[in-house]
Coordinates of C-alpha atoms in Angstrom, one line a residue:
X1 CA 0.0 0.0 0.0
X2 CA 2.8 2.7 0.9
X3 CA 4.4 2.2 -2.5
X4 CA 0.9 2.6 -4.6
X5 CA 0.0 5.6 -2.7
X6 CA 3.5 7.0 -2.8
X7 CA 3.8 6.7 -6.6
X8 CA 0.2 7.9 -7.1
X9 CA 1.2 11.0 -5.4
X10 CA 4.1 11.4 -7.3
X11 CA 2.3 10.6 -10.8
X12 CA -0.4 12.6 -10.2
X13 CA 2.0 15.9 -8.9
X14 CA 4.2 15.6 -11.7
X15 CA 1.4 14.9 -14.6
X16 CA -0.4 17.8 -13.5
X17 CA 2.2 20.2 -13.4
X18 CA 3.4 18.8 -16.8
X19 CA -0.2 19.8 -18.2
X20 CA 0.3 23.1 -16.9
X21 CA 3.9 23.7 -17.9
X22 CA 3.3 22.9 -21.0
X23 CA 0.0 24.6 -22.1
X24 CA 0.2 27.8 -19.9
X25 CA 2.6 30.6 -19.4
X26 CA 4.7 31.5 -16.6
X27 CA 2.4 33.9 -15.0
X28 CA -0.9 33.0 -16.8
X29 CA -3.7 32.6 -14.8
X30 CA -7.1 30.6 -15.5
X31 CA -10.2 30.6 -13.7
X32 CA -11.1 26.4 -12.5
X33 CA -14.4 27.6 -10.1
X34 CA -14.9 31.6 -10.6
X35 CA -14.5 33.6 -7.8
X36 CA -13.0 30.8 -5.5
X37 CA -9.9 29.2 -7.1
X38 CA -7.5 29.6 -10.0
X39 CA -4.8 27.8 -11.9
X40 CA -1.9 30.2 -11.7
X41 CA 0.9 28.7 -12.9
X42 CA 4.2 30.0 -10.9
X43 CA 7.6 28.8 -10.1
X44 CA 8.5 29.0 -6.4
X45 CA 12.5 28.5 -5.9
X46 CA 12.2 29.0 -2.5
X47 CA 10.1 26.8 0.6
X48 CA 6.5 27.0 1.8
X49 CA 5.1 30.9 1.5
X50 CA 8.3 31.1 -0.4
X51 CA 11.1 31.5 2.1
X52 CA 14.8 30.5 1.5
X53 CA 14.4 31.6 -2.1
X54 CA 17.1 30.6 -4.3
X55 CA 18.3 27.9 -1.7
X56 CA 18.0 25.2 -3.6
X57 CA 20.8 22.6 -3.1
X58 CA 19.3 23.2 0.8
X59 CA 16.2 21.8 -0.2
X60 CA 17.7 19.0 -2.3
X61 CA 20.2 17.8 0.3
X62 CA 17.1 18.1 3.1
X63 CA 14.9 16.5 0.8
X64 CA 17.1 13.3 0.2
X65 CA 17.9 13.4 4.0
X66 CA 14.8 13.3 5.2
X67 CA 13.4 10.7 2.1
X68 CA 16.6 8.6 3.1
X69 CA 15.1 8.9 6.7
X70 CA 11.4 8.1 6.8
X71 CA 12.7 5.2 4.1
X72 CA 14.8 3.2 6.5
X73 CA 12.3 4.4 9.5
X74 CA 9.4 2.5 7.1
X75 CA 12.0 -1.2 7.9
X76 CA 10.1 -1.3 11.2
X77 CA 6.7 -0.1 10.4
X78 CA 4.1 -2.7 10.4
X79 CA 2.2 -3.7 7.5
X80 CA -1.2 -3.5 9.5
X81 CA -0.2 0.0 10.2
X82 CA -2.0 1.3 7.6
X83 CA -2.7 5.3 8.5
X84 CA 0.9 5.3 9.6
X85 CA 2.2 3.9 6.2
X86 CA -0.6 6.1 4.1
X87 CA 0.9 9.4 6.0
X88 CA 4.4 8.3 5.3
X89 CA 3.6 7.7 1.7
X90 CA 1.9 10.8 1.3
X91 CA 4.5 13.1 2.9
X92 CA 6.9 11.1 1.1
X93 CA 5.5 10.9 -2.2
X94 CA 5.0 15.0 -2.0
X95 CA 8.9 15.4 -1.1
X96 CA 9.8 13.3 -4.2
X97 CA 7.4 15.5 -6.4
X98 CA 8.6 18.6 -5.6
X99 CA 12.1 17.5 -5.7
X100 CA 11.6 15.9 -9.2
X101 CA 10.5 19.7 -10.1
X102 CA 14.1 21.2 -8.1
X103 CA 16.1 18.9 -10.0
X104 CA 14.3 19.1 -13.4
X105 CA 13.4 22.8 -13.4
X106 CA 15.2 24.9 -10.8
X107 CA 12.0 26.1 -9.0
X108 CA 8.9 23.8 -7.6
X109 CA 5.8 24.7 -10.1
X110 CA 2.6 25.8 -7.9
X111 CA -0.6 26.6 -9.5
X112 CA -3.5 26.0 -7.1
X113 CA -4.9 29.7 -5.9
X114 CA -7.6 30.5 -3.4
X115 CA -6.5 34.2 -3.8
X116 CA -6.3 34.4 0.4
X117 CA -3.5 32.0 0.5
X118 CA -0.3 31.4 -1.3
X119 CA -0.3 29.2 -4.3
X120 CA 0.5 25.7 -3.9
X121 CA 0.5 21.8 -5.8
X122 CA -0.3 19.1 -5.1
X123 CA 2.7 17.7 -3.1
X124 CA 2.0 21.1 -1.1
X125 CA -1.1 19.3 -0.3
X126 CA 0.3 15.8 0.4
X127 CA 3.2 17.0 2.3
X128 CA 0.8 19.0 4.9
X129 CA -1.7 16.0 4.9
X130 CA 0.4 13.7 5.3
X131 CA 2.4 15.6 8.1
X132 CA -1.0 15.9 10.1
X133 CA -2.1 12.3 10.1
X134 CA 1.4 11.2 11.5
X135 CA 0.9 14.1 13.9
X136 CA -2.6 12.1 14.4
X137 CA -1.3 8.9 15.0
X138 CA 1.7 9.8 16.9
X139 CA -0.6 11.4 19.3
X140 CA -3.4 8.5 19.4
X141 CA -0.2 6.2 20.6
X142 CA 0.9 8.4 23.1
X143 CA -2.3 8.7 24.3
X144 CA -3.0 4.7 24.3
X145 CA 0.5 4.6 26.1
X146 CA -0.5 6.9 28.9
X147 CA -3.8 4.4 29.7
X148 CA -1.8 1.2 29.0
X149 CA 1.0 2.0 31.7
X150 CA -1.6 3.9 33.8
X151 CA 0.4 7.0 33.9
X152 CA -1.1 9.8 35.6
X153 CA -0.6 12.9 33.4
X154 CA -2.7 15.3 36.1
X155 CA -1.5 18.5 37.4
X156 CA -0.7 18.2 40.8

């Protein structure tokens, strides 16, 4: 399952923004439901709300860090941990796409815009979703590990 969800992410990232590349210019900005959202299709060289601009080899040598990381961390995750595995694909399938787009382009290509917020991708999106569910379940076992042991987590 991680490896199915983690190459949809990264098929579906990269098709996307190879649509958009390649029939839009840099800049151009079309309406997918008026008044709520656009397609604007912008490179971003730098992180979220584009900080670090221009750091690129950063995020490159971060990126394959923390890939290299939640890869060998995966060795002792259990196959009947599913939302564990599905929030480790998806963070890590959004990291690949946006890394593809470093190394191929120079800049990640965004293009989802609510107008209110900065404009993001797809691996924006999987990268943040998949950061909250293992926030999720890494709070659900804590939780089930302060009732298992009986730890008494009241102030005093």
């Amino acid at each position: 399952m991680f490896w199915i969800c983690f190459a949809l992410v990264v098929l579906c990232d990269q098709g996307i923004k190879y649509v958009i590349g390649a029939n839009m210019q840099l800049g151009q900005s079309l309406p997918l439901i008026k008044g709520l959202v656009d397609i604007t299709y912008v490179l971003n060289k730098g992180a979220a709300f584009s900080i670090l601009q221009g750091q690129r080899w950063i995020f490159i040598i971060t990126t394959l860090a923390v890939l290299v990381a939640i890869l060998w961390f995966m060795r002792s995750v259990s196959k009947n941990d599913k939302l564990l595995r599905a929030a480790l694909a998806l963070f890590c399938g959004g990291a690949l796409g946006n890394f593809i787009d470093r190394l191929r382009v120079g800049a990640v290509t965004d293009f989802i815009d609510f107008h209110f917020f900065p404009i993001f991708n797809i691996a924006d999106s999987c990268i943040v979703i998949g950061a909250a569910l293992l926030g999720w379940c890494l709070l659900i076992r804590s939780k089930a590990q302060v009732v298992k042991e009986g730890i008494d987590v009241r102030a005093d």
